[in-house]
PDB file of C-alpha atoms in Angstrom:
ATOM      1  CA  MET O   1      36.001 252.810 171.345  1.00  0.00           C
ATOM      2  CA  ARG O   2      36.516 256.381 170.235  1.00  0.00           C
ATOM      3  CA  GLN O   3      38.754 257.309 173.174  1.00  0.00           C
ATOM      4  CA  ALA O   4      41.273 254.565 172.345  1.00  0.00           C
ATOM      5  CA  ALA O   5      41.266 255.480 168.650  1.00  0.00           C
ATOM      6  CA  GLN O   6      42.038 259.102 169.558  1.00  0.00           C
ATOM      7  CA  LEU O   7      45.070 257.993 171.583  1.00  0.00           C
ATOM      8  CA  VAL O   8      46.556 255.566 169.029  1.00  0.00           C
ATOM      9  CA  ASP O   9      48.023 256.510 165.679  1.00  0.00           C
ATOM     10  CA  ALA O  10      47.703 253.040 164.146  1.00  0.00           C
ATOM     11  CA  PRO O  11      44.835 250.890 162.887  1.00  0.00           C
ATOM     12  CA  PHE O  12      43.431 248.276 165.249  1.00  0.00           C
ATOM     13  CA  ASN O  13      40.300 246.213 165.698  1.00  0.00           C
ATOM     14  CA  LEU O  14      38.476 246.162 169.008  1.00  0.00           C
ATOM     15  CA  VAL O  15      36.173 243.296 169.907  1.00  0.00           C
ATOM     16  CA  ALA O  16      33.979 243.548 172.991  1.00  0.00           C
ATOM     17  CA  PHE O  17      31.758 240.841 174.390  1.00  0.00           C
ATOM     18  CA  GLU O  18      29.204 240.959 177.155  1.00  0.00           C
ATOM     19  CA  VAL O  19      29.196 238.652 180.149  1.00  0.00           C
ATOM     20  CA  GLU O  20      25.942 238.453 182.101  1.00  0.00           C
ATOM     21  CA  ASP O  21      27.156 236.916 185.371  1.00  0.00           C
ATOM     22  CA  TRP O  22      30.601 238.317 186.198  1.00  0.00           C
ATOM     23  CA  ASN O  23      30.886 236.527 189.549  1.00  0.00           C
ATOM     24  CA  ASN O  24      30.525 233.135 187.881  1.00  0.00           C
ATOM     25  CA  LEU O  25      31.894 233.612 184.376  1.00  0.00           C
ATOM     26  CA  LEU O  26      34.955 235.799 184.979  1.00  0.00           C
ATOM     27  CA  THR O  27      36.426 234.182 188.075  1.00  0.00           C
ATOM     28  CA  PRO O  28      39.232 231.646 187.600  1.00  0.00           C
ATOM     29  CA  TRP O  29      38.230 229.256 190.396  1.00  0.00           C
ATOM     30  CA  PRO O  30      35.428 229.039 192.967  1.00  0.00           C
ATOM     31  CA  ALA O  31      35.717 231.251 196.047  1.00  0.00           C
ATOM     32  CA  PRO O  32      33.406 232.283 198.877  1.00  0.00           C
ATOM     33  CA  ALA O  33      31.410 235.484 198.501  1.00  0.00           C
ATOM     34  CA  ILE O  34      32.972 238.601 199.997  1.00  0.00           C
ATOM     35  CA  ARG O  35      29.626 240.369 200.371  1.00  0.00           C
ATOM     36  CA  LYS O  36      26.091 239.174 200.883  1.00  0.00           C
ATOM     37  CA  GLY O  37      25.108 237.069 197.931  1.00  0.00           C
ATOM     38  CA  ALA O  38      26.250 234.083 195.947  1.00  0.00           C
ATOM     39  CA  ASP O  39      29.752 232.688 196.008  1.00  0.00           C
ATOM     40  CA  PHE O  40      32.093 233.154 193.060  1.00  0.00           C
ATOM     41  CA  GLY O  41      31.492 230.324 190.596  1.00  0.00           C
ATOM     42  CA  GLY O  42      34.941 229.999 189.064  1.00  0.00           C
ATOM     43  CA  HIS O  43      33.789 229.402 185.469  1.00  0.00           C
ATOM     44  CA  GLY O  44      36.396 231.679 183.876  1.00  0.00           C
ATOM     45  CA  GLY O  45      37.826 228.666 182.056  1.00  0.00           C
ATOM     46  CA  ASP O  46      34.534 228.193 180.216  1.00  0.00           C
ATOM     47  CA  THR O  47      34.515 231.869 179.243  1.00  0.00           C
ATOM     48  CA  LEU O  48      38.113 231.706 178.039  1.00  0.00           C
ATOM     49  CA  GLN O  49      37.318 228.612 175.972  1.00  0.00           C
ATOM     50  CA  GLN O  50      34.333 230.378 174.373  1.00  0.00           C
ATOM     51  CA  LEU O  51      36.514 233.414 173.679  1.00  0.00           C
ATOM     52  CA  LEU O  52      39.270 231.356 172.048  1.00  0.00           C
ATOM     53  CA  GLU O  53      37.092 228.904 170.135  1.00  0.00           C
ATOM     54  CA  LYS O  54      34.123 231.022 169.071  1.00  0.00           C
ATOM     55  CA  ILE O  55      34.381 234.780 169.643  1.00  0.00           C
ATOM     56  CA  ILE O  56      37.922 235.400 168.378  1.00  0.00           C
ATOM     57  CA  PRO O  57      37.616 233.198 165.254  1.00  0.00           C
ATOM     58  CA  ALA O  58      34.284 234.836 164.386  1.00  0.00           C
ATOM     59  CA  ALA O  59      35.696 238.331 164.907  1.00  0.00           C
ATOM     60  CA  GLU O  60      38.949 237.778 163.038  1.00  0.00           C
ATOM     61  CA  GLY O  61      37.579 235.729 160.165  1.00  0.00           C
ATOM     62  CA  GLU O  62      40.208 235.525 157.435  1.00  0.00           C
ATOM     63  CA  ARG O  63      42.213 238.503 158.727  1.00  0.00           C
ATOM     64  CA  THR O  64      45.872 238.101 159.575  1.00  0.00           C
ATOM     65  CA  VAL O  65      46.436 239.215 163.145  1.00  0.00           C
ATOM     66  CA  ASN O  66      49.951 240.171 164.232  1.00  0.00           C
ATOM     67  CA  GLN O  67      49.241 240.597 167.926  1.00  0.00           C
ATOM     68  CA  ARG O  68      46.200 240.189 170.096  1.00  0.00           C
ATOM     69  CA  PHE O  69      45.661 241.712 173.532  1.00  0.00           C
ATOM     70  CA  ILE O  70      43.004 241.226 176.185  1.00  0.00           C
ATOM     71  CA  CYS O  71      41.655 244.001 178.355  1.00  0.00           C
ATOM     72  CA  GLY O  72      39.231 244.065 181.232  1.00  0.00           C
ATOM     73  CA  TYR O  73      37.876 246.167 184.063  1.00  0.00           C
ATOM     74  CA  SER O  74      37.208 244.981 187.624  1.00  0.00           C
ATOM     75  CA  LEU O  75      36.549 241.207 187.590  1.00  0.00           C
ATOM     76  CA  SER O  76      37.157 241.217 183.836  1.00  0.00           C
ATOM     77  CA  GLY O  77      40.553 242.817 184.600  1.00  0.00           C
ATOM     78  CA  LEU O  78      41.310 239.825 186.819  1.00  0.00           C
ATOM     79  CA  PHE O  79      40.084 237.557 184.008  1.00  0.00           C
ATOM     80  CA  ALA O  80      42.316 239.313 181.442  1.00  0.00           C
ATOM     81  CA  LEU O  81      45.447 238.908 183.528  1.00  0.00           C
ATOM     82  CA  TRP O  82      44.579 235.340 184.554  1.00  0.00           C
ATOM     83  CA  SER O  83      44.075 234.474 180.870  1.00  0.00           C
ATOM     84  CA  LEU O  84      47.777 235.086 180.279  1.00  0.00           C
ATOM     85  CA  THR O  85      48.531 232.202 182.667  1.00  0.00           C
ATOM     86  CA  GLN O  86      46.297 229.892 180.631  1.00  0.00           C
ATOM     87  CA  THR O  87      47.121 230.594 176.981  1.00  0.00           C
ATOM     88  CA  ASP O  88      49.666 232.278 174.755  1.00  0.00           C
ATOM     89  CA  ALA O  89      46.890 233.510 172.441  1.00  0.00           C
ATOM     90  CA  PHE O  90      47.435 237.050 173.771  1.00  0.00           C
ATOM     91  CA  ALA O  91      50.599 239.141 173.617  1.00  0.00           C
ATOM     92  CA  GLY O  92      49.568 241.000 176.739  1.00  0.00           C
ATOM     93  CA  ALA O  93      46.792 242.333 178.888  1.00  0.00           C
ATOM     94  CA  ALA O  94      45.400 245.500 180.393  1.00  0.00           C
ATOM     95  CA  SER O  95      43.901 244.976 183.829  1.00  0.00           C
ATOM     96  CA  ILE O  96      42.057 248.140 184.785  1.00  0.00           C
ATOM     97  CA  SER O  97      40.993 248.250 188.439  1.00  0.00           C
ATOM     98  CA  GLY O  98      41.459 244.500 188.288  1.00  0.00           C
ATOM     99  CA  SER O  99      40.022 242.484 191.156  1.00  0.00           C
ATOM    100  CA  LEU O 100      43.504 241.259 192.044  1.00  0.00           C
ATOM    101  CA  TRP O 101      42.306 240.866 195.626  1.00  0.00           C
ATOM    102  CA  TYR O 102      40.687 237.635 194.432  1.00  0.00           C
ATOM    103  CA  ARG O 103      41.620 234.727 196.697  1.00  0.00           C
ATOM    104  CA  ASP O 104      45.128 233.381 195.988  1.00  0.00           C
ATOM    105  CA  PHE O 105      45.566 235.276 192.711  1.00  0.00           C
ATOM    106  CA  PRO O 106      49.022 236.780 193.412  1.00  0.00           C
ATOM    107  CA  ARG O 107      50.244 233.359 194.602  1.00  0.00           C
ATOM    108  CA  LEU O 108      48.905 231.639 191.468  1.00  0.00           C
ATOM    109  CA  LEU O 109      50.499 234.264 189.239  1.00  0.00           C
ATOM    110  CA  LYS O 110      53.864 233.811 190.963  1.00  0.00           C
ATOM    111  CA  LYS O 111      53.610 230.040 190.492  1.00  0.00           C
ATOM    112  CA  SER O 112      52.650 230.442 186.805  1.00  0.00           C
ATOM    113  CA  LEU O 113      55.534 232.820 186.125  1.00  0.00           C
ATOM    114  CA  LYS O 114      57.983 230.498 187.843  1.00  0.00           C
ATOM    115  CA  ALA O 115      56.732 227.580 185.718  1.00  0.00           C
ATOM    116  CA  GLY O 116      56.955 229.666 182.524  1.00  0.00           C
ATOM    117  CA  ALA O 117      53.175 229.534 182.046  1.00  0.00           C
ATOM    118  CA  PHE O 118      52.974 233.044 180.643  1.00  0.00           C
ATOM    119  CA  PRO O 119      53.409 234.386 177.087  1.00  0.00           C
ATOM    120  CA  ALA O 120      57.003 235.274 176.248  1.00  0.00           C
ATOM    121  CA  ASP O 121      57.608 239.010 175.803  1.00  0.00           C
ATOM    122  CA  ALA O 122      54.225 239.797 177.329  1.00  0.00           C
ATOM    123  CA  GLN O 123      53.122 243.368 177.883  1.00  0.00           C
ATOM    124  CA  VAL O 124      51.009 244.141 180.937  1.00  0.00           C
ATOM    125  CA  TYR O 125      49.275 247.381 181.813  1.00  0.00           C
ATOM    126  CA  LEU O 126      47.841 247.692 185.325  1.00  0.00           C
ATOM    127  CA  SER O 127      45.722 250.599 186.496  1.00  0.00           C
ATOM    128  CA  LEU O 128      44.133 251.306 189.857  1.00  0.00           C
ATOM    129  CA  GLY O 129      42.310 254.200 191.473  1.00  0.00           C
ATOM    130  CA  ASP O 130      44.160 255.633 194.465  1.00  0.00           C
ATOM    131  CA  ALA O 131      41.000 255.445 196.616  1.00  0.00           C
ATOM    132  CA  GLU O 132      40.049 251.846 195.768  1.00  0.00           C
ATOM    133  CA  ALA O 133      41.656 250.341 198.857  1.00  0.00           C
ATOM    134  CA  ARG O 134      39.602 252.638 201.099  1.00  0.00           C
ATOM    135  CA  THR O 135      36.637 250.345 201.538  1.00  0.00           C
ATOM    136  CA  LYS O 136      34.983 248.722 204.515  1.00  0.00           C
ATOM    137  CA  ASN O 137      35.228 245.324 202.834  1.00  0.00           C
ATOM    138  CA  ALA O 138      38.372 243.738 204.285  1.00  0.00           C
ATOM    139  CA  VAL O 139      39.024 241.547 201.232  1.00  0.00           C
ATOM    140  CA  MET O 140      38.579 244.303 198.662  1.00  0.00           C
ATOM    141  CA  ALA O 141      40.720 246.624 200.787  1.00  0.00           C
ATOM    142  CA  THR O 142      43.732 244.467 199.837  1.00  0.00           C
ATOM    143  CA  VAL O 143      43.450 245.478 196.163  1.00  0.00           C
ATOM    144  CA  GLU O 144      46.262 248.051 196.211  1.00  0.00           C
ATOM    145  CA  LYS O 145      48.637 245.739 198.062  1.00  0.00           C
ATOM    146  CA  ALA O 146      47.833 242.862 195.684  1.00  0.00           C
ATOM    147  CA  THR O 147      48.142 245.080 192.601  1.00  0.00           C
ATOM    148  CA  ASN O 148      51.530 246.409 193.742  1.00  0.00           C
ATOM    149  CA  GLU O 149      52.695 242.846 194.431  1.00  0.00           C
ATOM    150  CA  VAL O 150      51.572 241.724 190.969  1.00  0.00           C
ATOM    151  CA  ALA O 151      53.248 244.737 189.313  1.00  0.00           C
ATOM    152  CA  GLU O 152      56.551 243.992 191.072  1.00  0.00           C
ATOM    153  CA  MET O 153      56.344 240.314 190.119  1.00  0.00           C
ATOM    154  CA  LEU O 154      55.675 241.079 186.472  1.00  0.00           C
ATOM    155  CA  SER O 155      58.206 243.898 186.193  1.00  0.00           C
ATOM    156  CA  SER O 156      61.018 241.673 187.416  1.00  0.00           C
ATOM    157  CA  ASN O 157      60.121 238.612 185.337  1.00  0.00           C
ATOM    158  CA  PRO O 158      62.061 237.931 182.105  1.00  0.00           C
ATOM    159  CA  LEU O 159      58.901 236.684 180.363  1.00  0.00           C
ATOM    160  CA  VAL O 160      57.450 240.209 180.583  1.00  0.00           C
ATOM    161  CA  SER O 161      58.891 242.757 178.156  1.00  0.00           C
ATOM    162  CA  ARG O 162      56.882 245.732 179.452  1.00  0.00           C
ATOM    163  CA  CYS O 163      54.847 246.301 182.577  1.00  0.00           C
ATOM    164  CA  THR O 164      53.498 249.420 184.176  1.00  0.00           C
ATOM    165  CA  LEU O 165      51.197 250.276 187.033  1.00  0.00           C
ATOM    166  CA  GLU O 166      49.368 253.571 186.708  1.00  0.00           C
ATOM    167  CA  MET O 167      47.692 254.983 189.781  1.00  0.00           C
ATOM    168  CA  ASN O 168      44.709 257.172 188.968  1.00  0.00           C
ATOM    169  CA  GLU O 169      42.845 259.666 191.070  1.00  0.00           C
ATOM    170  CA  GLY O 170      39.600 258.367 192.487  1.00  0.00           C
ATOM    171  CA  GLY O 171      37.739 255.189 193.212  1.00  0.00           C
ATOM    172  CA  HIS O 172      36.806 252.055 191.359  1.00  0.00           C
ATOM    173  CA  PHE O 173      34.223 253.596 189.028  1.00  0.00           C
ATOM    174  CA  ASP O 174      35.911 256.940 188.325  1.00  0.00           C
ATOM    175  CA  ASN O 175      36.850 257.670 184.691  1.00  0.00           C
ATOM    176  CA  ALA O 176      36.433 254.023 183.676  1.00  0.00           C
ATOM    177  CA  THR O 177      36.091 254.644 179.939  1.00  0.00           C
ATOM    178  CA  GLN O 178      39.163 256.882 179.755  1.00  0.00           C
ATOM    179  CA  ARG O 179      41.213 254.482 181.867  1.00  0.00           C
ATOM    180  CA  ILE O 180      40.304 251.554 179.584  1.00  0.00           C
ATOM    181  CA  ALA O 181      41.234 253.641 176.533  1.00  0.00           C
ATOM    182  CA  THR O 182      44.583 254.511 178.126  1.00  0.00           C
ATOM    183  CA  GLY O 183      45.309 250.834 178.793  1.00  0.00           C
ATOM    184  CA  ILE O 184      44.478 249.848 175.225  1.00  0.00           C
ATOM    185  CA  SER O 185      46.601 252.709 173.914  1.00  0.00           C
ATOM    186  CA  TRP O 186      49.557 251.690 176.090  1.00  0.00           C
ATOM    187  CA  LEU O 187      49.432 248.110 174.763  1.00  0.00           C
ATOM    188  CA  LEU O 188      49.155 249.229 171.131  1.00  0.00           C
ATOM    189  CA  GLU O 189      51.989 251.756 171.447  1.00  0.00           C
ATOM    190  CA  GLY O 190      54.303 248.926 172.423  1.00  0.00           C
ATOM    191  CA  THR O 191      53.662 247.195 169.106  1.00  0.00           C
ATOM    192  CA  HIS O 192      55.059 250.214 167.242  1.00  0.00           C
ATOM    193  CA  GLU O 193      58.158 251.002 169.304  1.00  0.00           C
TER     194      GLU O 193
END
């Protein structure tokens, strides 16, 4: 991603993988649909397993990796942050416009942090558009409240070495590429402080 490379003055490797069915493959547990359509499948665990057992080993090969981060946008932002509660394979996450409104996510995160199920010295970058909560969908309208709650939880937890929440102008789809690049840059800058 050119934008991230322009913001970071250090070498890094970026691996991206495509997920066809976000509602099934990026959600951590099943939940009812919040719009017309299918329910959320809750197969994020399968996706995480594929990432850890196939995609990462294939991408890294024989390279020595000092730190690995996970980044996602929207439901993949939820997936990225949830992944930190499941494995210590990542030193941190960037959740850009993360679907942190997802049923029970803040409660699960609080429980995971309390149990120590989170990587030590984790770095977490959160980003949200300032207009995202202005939606007619009552569930999605809780995104700013949930994101603020998550940011406060992470910022005050000793397992987290760095956490920030950046509010951006606009809605969910505004400046997505630049916001992802900023999140990646923020994570990588912390490795060189």
